[in-house]
Every structure is written in structure tokens, then in C-alpha cells.
Amino acid sequence: MSIGILIVDDSNYMRSRLKSALDDDAYEIVAEAQNGAWAVQKYKEHGDDIDIVLMDIVMRKANGVKATAAIKHLDRDARVIMCTSVGQRKKMDLAARAGADGYITKPFDDEEITKAIQSILADPA
């Protein structure tokens, strides 16, 4: 059984990069969203199939912190990994308070992504 993933990032390149990193039978990209508002909508539509949300923090429309809080409000057991740039400590603190379960720092390699996912799934909610 594959791990269902929702990828949220306003950058087409970054969404493509994450999909490429997760191009493995162990993962299924259930949905993608280019902003936080769409992420919440996609989670409402596909939440039963989503095991992990990979969420960018800084997006032009509905940032990742707000989207994480909204998703956690819908499903307190949702697992969200924030994707953040180096030097965004304040934003990471806000994301943690909103319910983020972990984070990866851009730029990242494929192994960092899979390790973060496995770590979150190994931790009983």
C-alpha cells in the first residue's frame, strides 16, 4: 500500500521537484495545490487518501501556516511537513504552533524528503 501525498507549493518547479523525489511505488501523489486555499480544498476532497501533506510556508495566496491550521482543524490527525527556506525560523515557529509535524529545509535532497516522511509516519499521533 502506498503513502498518499498532497503537495502544496506555489512554484511549479518545486511541485515537480517533490513529485520527482517521490517517484516510487511507495508513494502516490493524491493531489497538488498551488496555494494554501487550494490545499484546504484538496484535503477536504481527498483527505481519506492523504497520509502526508508537504506544505510550503511562503505562498502568495493563503500561506502554509494558515493552511496547516485549517487542515488540522478539519482533521487533527492530519500529518503536515513544512517545506521552508533556510533562515525562516520565525515562520517555522508559527507553523509548529499551527500544528506542523515536521519540516524539511530547501534546498533538500530526495533522501531528506523520504526520511522526514518516514519519521512522521513512525511517530504515533
Coordinates of N, CA and C in Angstrom, one line a residue:
M1 N 0.8 -1.2 0.0 CA 0.0 0.0 0.0 C 0.9 1.2 0.0
S2 N 0.6 2.2 -0.9 CA 1.4 3.4 -1.0 C 1.0 4.5 0.0
I3 N 1.9 5.4 0.2 CA 1.6 6.5 1.1 C 1.1 7.7 0.3
G4 N -0.1 8.1 0.6 CA -0.8 9.2 -0.1 C -0.2 10.6 0.3
I5 N 0.1 11.3 -0.8 CA 0.8 12.6 -0.5 C 0.0 13.8 -1.2
L6 N -0.2 14.9 -0.5 CA -0.7 16.1 -1.0 C 0.5 17.1 -1.1
I7 N 0.8 17.6 -2.3 CA 2.0 18.5 -2.4 C 1.4 19.9 -2.6
V8 N 1.9 20.8 -1.8 CA 1.4 22.2 -1.8 C 2.6 23.2 -1.9
D9 N 2.6 23.9 -3.1 CA 3.7 24.9 -3.3 C 3.3 25.7 -4.4
D10 N 3.5 27.0 -4.3 CA 3.1 27.9 -5.4 C 4.1 27.9 -6.6
S11 N 5.2 27.2 -6.4 CA 6.2 27.1 -7.5 C 6.0 25.8 -8.3
N12 N 5.7 25.9 -9.6 CA 5.6 24.7 -10.4 C 6.8 23.9 -10.3
Y13 N 8.0 24.5 -10.3 CA 9.3 23.8 -10.3 C 9.3 23.0 -9.0
M14 N 9.0 23.6 -7.8 CA 9.1 22.8 -6.6 C 8.1 21.7 -6.5
R15 N 6.9 21.9 -7.0 CA 5.9 20.8 -7.0 C 6.5 19.6 -7.9
S16 N 7.1 20.0 -9.0 CA 7.7 19.0 -9.9 C 8.8 18.3 -9.2
R17 N 9.7 19.1 -8.5 CA 10.8 18.5 -7.8 C 10.4 17.5 -6.7
L18 N 9.3 17.9 -6.0 CA 8.8 17.0 -4.9 C 8.3 15.7 -5.6
K19 N 7.5 15.8 -6.7 CA 7.0 14.7 -7.3 C 8.1 13.8 -7.8
S20 N 9.1 14.3 -8.4 CA 10.2 13.6 -8.9 C 10.9 12.8 -7.7
A21 N 11.1 13.5 -6.6 CA 11.7 12.8 -5.4 C 10.9 11.7 -4.9
L22 N 9.6 11.7 -5.1 CA 8.7 10.7 -4.6 C 8.2 9.8 -5.7
D23 N 8.9 9.7 -6.8 CA 8.6 8.8 -7.9 C 9.0 7.4 -7.6
D24 N 8.2 6.8 -6.8 CA 8.5 5.5 -6.2 C 7.1 4.8 -5.9
D25 N 7.1 3.5 -6.0 CA 5.8 2.8 -5.8 C 5.4 2.9 -4.3
A26 N 6.3 3.4 -3.4 CA 5.9 3.5 -2.0 C 5.0 4.8 -1.8
Y27 N 5.0 5.7 -2.8 CA 4.3 6.9 -2.7 C 3.3 7.1 -3.8
E28 N 2.2 7.8 -3.5 CA 1.2 8.1 -4.5 C 0.8 9.6 -4.3
I29 N 1.1 10.4 -5.3 CA 0.7 11.8 -5.3 C -0.8 11.9 -5.5
V30 N -1.6 12.1 -4.4 CA -3.0 12.1 -4.5 C -3.5 13.4 -5.1
A31 N -2.9 14.5 -4.7 CA -3.3 15.8 -5.2 C -2.2 16.8 -5.1
E32 N -2.3 17.9 -5.8 CA -1.4 19.0 -5.7 C -2.2 20.3 -5.6
A33 N -1.6 21.3 -4.9 CA -2.2 22.6 -4.8 C -1.1 23.7 -4.9
Q34 N -1.5 24.8 -5.5 CA -0.5 25.9 -5.7 C -0.7 27.0 -4.6
N35 N -1.6 26.8 -3.7 CA -1.6 27.8 -2.6 C -2.4 27.1 -1.4
G36 N -2.4 27.8 -0.3 CA -3.0 27.3 0.9 C -4.5 27.1 0.8
A37 N -5.2 28.0 0.1 CA -6.6 27.8 0.0 C -7.0 26.6 -0.8
W38 N -6.2 26.3 -1.9 CA -6.5 25.1 -2.7 C -6.1 23.9 -1.9
A39 N -5.1 24.0 -1.0 CA -4.6 22.9 -0.2 C -5.8 22.4 0.7
V40 N -6.4 23.4 1.3 CA -7.5 23.0 2.2 C -8.7 22.3 1.4
Q41 N -9.0 22.9 0.3 CA -10.0 22.3 -0.6 C -9.6 20.9 -1.0
K42 N -8.4 20.7 -1.5 CA -7.9 19.4 -1.9 C -8.0 18.4 -0.7
Y43 N -7.6 18.9 0.5 CA -7.7 18.0 1.7 C -9.2 17.6 2.0
K44 N -10.1 18.5 1.8 CA -11.5 18.2 2.0 C -11.9 17.1 1.0
E45 N -11.5 17.2 -0.2 CA -11.9 16.3 -1.3 C -11.2 14.9 -1.1
H46 N -9.9 14.9 -0.7 CA -9.1 13.7 -0.8 C -8.6 13.2 0.6
G47 N -9.0 13.9 1.7 CA -8.4 13.6 3.0 C -8.3 12.2 3.4
D48 N -9.2 11.4 3.0 CA -9.2 9.9 3.4 C -8.0 9.2 2.7
D49 N -7.5 9.8 1.6 CA -6.4 9.1 0.8 C -5.1 9.8 1.1
I50 N -5.0 10.8 1.9 CA -3.8 11.6 2.2 C -3.2 11.2 3.5
D51 N -2.0 10.7 3.5 CA -1.3 10.3 4.7 C -0.3 11.5 5.1
I52 N 0.2 12.2 4.2 CA 1.1 13.3 4.5 C 0.8 14.5 3.5
V53 N 0.9 15.7 4.1 CA 0.9 16.9 3.3 C 2.2 17.5 3.4
L54 N 2.8 17.8 2.2 CA 4.1 18.5 2.1 C 3.7 20.0 1.7
M55 N 3.9 20.9 2.7 CA 3.4 22.2 2.6 C 4.4 23.3 2.6
D56 N 4.5 24.1 1.6 CA 5.3 25.3 1.5 C 4.8 26.3 2.6
I57 N 5.7 27.0 3.1 CA 5.3 28.1 4.1 C 4.9 29.3 3.4
V58 N 5.8 29.8 2.6 CA 5.5 31.1 1.9 C 4.9 31.0 0.6
M59 N 3.6 31.4 0.5 CA 2.9 31.3 -0.8 C 2.1 32.6 -0.9
R60 N 1.9 33.0 -2.1 CA 1.2 34.3 -2.3 C -0.2 34.4 -1.9
K61 N -0.9 33.3 -2.0 CA -2.4 33.3 -1.6 C -2.6 32.2 -0.6
A62 N -2.9 32.6 0.6 CA -3.2 31.7 1.8 C -1.9 30.9 2.1
N63 N -1.1 31.5 2.9 CA 0.2 30.8 3.2 C 0.1 29.5 3.9
G64 N 1.2 28.8 4.1 CA 1.2 27.4 4.6 C 0.8 27.3 6.1
V65 N 1.1 28.4 6.8 CA 0.8 28.4 8.3 C -0.7 28.4 8.4
K66 N -1.4 29.2 7.7 CA -2.9 29.3 7.7 C -3.5 28.0 7.2
A67 N -3.0 27.5 6.1 CA -3.5 26.3 5.5 C -3.3 25.1 6.5
T68 N -2.1 25.0 7.1 CA -1.9 24.0 8.1 C -2.9 24.0 9.2
A69 N -3.1 25.2 9.8 CA -4.1 25.4 10.9 C -5.5 24.9 10.4
A70 N -5.9 25.3 9.2 CA -7.2 24.9 8.7 C -7.3 23.4 8.5
I71 N -6.3 22.8 7.9 CA -6.3 21.3 7.7 C -6.4 20.6 9.1
K72 N -5.6 21.1 10.0 CA -5.6 20.5 11.4 C -7.0 20.7 12.0
H73 N -7.6 21.8 11.7 CA -9.0 22.0 12.2 C -10.0 21.0 11.6
L74 N -9.8 20.6 10.4 CA -10.6 19.6 9.7 C -10.3 18.2 10.2
D75 N -9.0 18.0 10.5 CA -8.6 16.6 10.8 C -7.4 16.8 11.7
R76 N -7.6 16.7 13.0 CA -6.5 16.9 14.0 C -5.4 15.8 13.8
D77 N -5.7 14.7 13.2 CA -4.7 13.7 12.9 C -3.9 13.9 11.6
A78 N -4.2 14.9 10.9 CA -3.5 15.2 9.6 C -2.0 15.3 9.9
R79 N -1.2 14.8 9.0 CA 0.3 14.9 9.2 C 0.8 15.9 8.2
V80 N 1.4 17.0 8.6 CA 1.9 18.1 7.7 C 3.4 18.3 8.0
I81 N 4.1 18.2 6.8 CA 5.6 18.5 6.8 C 5.7 19.8 6.1
M82 N 6.3 20.8 6.8 CA 6.6 22.1 6.1 C 7.8 22.1 5.3
C83 N 7.8 22.7 4.2 CA 9.0 22.9 3.3 C 9.3 24.4 3.4
T84 N 10.5 24.6 4.0 CA 10.9 26.0 4.3 C 12.3 26.3 3.8
S85 N 12.5 27.6 3.5 CA 13.8 28.0 3.1 C 14.7 28.3 4.3
V86 N 16.0 28.2 4.2 CA 16.9 28.5 5.3 C 16.6 29.9 5.8
G87 N 16.7 30.1 7.1 CA 16.5 31.4 7.6 C 15.1 31.8 7.9
Q88 N 14.1 30.9 7.9 CA 12.7 31.2 8.2 C 12.3 30.7 9.5
R89 N 13.1 30.8 10.5 CA 12.9 30.3 11.9 C 11.6 30.8 12.5
K90 N 11.3 32.1 12.3 CA 10.0 32.6 12.9 C 8.8 32.0 12.2
K91 N 8.9 31.8 10.9 CA 7.8 31.2 10.2 C 7.6 29.7 10.6
M92 N 8.8 29.0 10.9 CA 8.7 27.7 11.3 C 8.1 27.6 12.7
D93 N 8.4 28.5 13.6 CA 7.8 28.5 14.9 C 6.2 28.7 14.8
L94 N 5.8 29.6 13.9 CA 4.4 29.8 13.7 C 3.7 28.5 13.1
A95 N 4.4 27.9 12.2 CA 3.9 26.6 11.6 C 3.8 25.5 12.7
A96 N 4.8 25.4 13.6 CA 4.7 24.4 14.6 C 3.5 24.7 15.5
R97 N 3.3 26.0 15.8 CA 2.1 26.3 16.7 C 0.8 26.0 15.9
A98 N 0.8 26.1 14.6 CA -0.4 25.8 13.8 C -0.6 24.3 13.7
G99 N 0.4 23.5 14.1 CA 0.2 22.0 14.1 C 1.1 21.3 13.2
A100 N 2.1 21.9 12.5 CA 3.0 21.2 11.7 C 3.7 20.1 12.4
D101 N 3.9 19.0 11.8 CA 4.5 17.8 12.5 C 6.0 17.7 12.2
G102 N 6.5 18.4 11.2 CA 7.9 18.3 10.9 C 8.2 19.3 9.8
Y103 N 9.5 19.3 9.4 CA 9.9 20.2 8.3 C 11.1 19.7 7.6
I104 N 11.2 20.2 6.4 CA 12.4 20.0 5.6 C 12.9 21.4 5.1
T105 N 14.2 21.6 5.0 CA 14.7 22.9 4.6 C 15.1 22.8 3.1
K106 N 14.7 23.8 2.3 CA 15.1 23.9 1.0 C 16.5 24.6 0.9
P107 N 17.4 24.2 0.1 CA 17.2 23.1 -0.8 C 17.4 21.7 -0.1
F108 N 16.8 20.7 -0.6 CA 16.8 19.4 0.0 C 17.1 18.4 -1.0
D109 N 17.5 17.2 -0.5 CA 17.7 16.1 -1.5 C 16.6 15.1 -1.3
D110 N 16.5 14.1 -2.2 CA 15.4 13.1 -2.1 C 15.4 12.4 -0.8
E111 N 16.6 12.0 -0.3 CA 16.7 11.3 0.9 C 16.1 12.0 2.1
E112 N 16.3 13.3 2.2 CA 15.8 14.1 3.3 C 14.2 14.1 3.3
I113 N 13.6 14.1 2.1 CA 12.2 14.1 2.0 C 11.7 12.8 2.5
T114 N 12.2 11.7 2.0 CA 11.7 10.4 2.4 C 12.0 10.1 3.9
K115 N 13.1 10.6 4.4 CA 13.4 10.4 5.8 C 12.4 11.2 6.7
A116 N 12.0 12.4 6.3 CA 11.0 13.2 7.0 C 9.7 12.5 7.0
I117 N 9.3 12.0 5.9 CA 8.0 11.3 5.8 C 8.0 10.0 6.7
Q118 N 9.0 9.2 6.6 CA 9.1 8.0 7.4 C 9.1 8.3 8.9
S119 N 9.8 9.4 9.2 CA 9.9 9.8 10.6 C 8.5 10.2 11.2
I120 N 7.8 10.9 10.4 CA 6.4 11.4 10.8 C 5.5 10.2 10.9
L121 N 5.6 9.3 9.9 CA 4.7 8.1 9.9 C 5.0 7.1 11.1
A122 N 6.3 7.1 11.5 CA 6.7 6.2 12.5 C 6.3 6.7 13.9
D123 N 6.0 8.0 14.0 CA 5.7 8.6 15.3 C 4.2 8.5 15.5
P124 N 3.7 7.7 16.5 CA 2.3 7.5 16.7 C 1.6 8.9 17.0
A125 N 0.6 9.2 16.3 CA -0.1 10.5 16.5 C -0.8 10.6 17.8

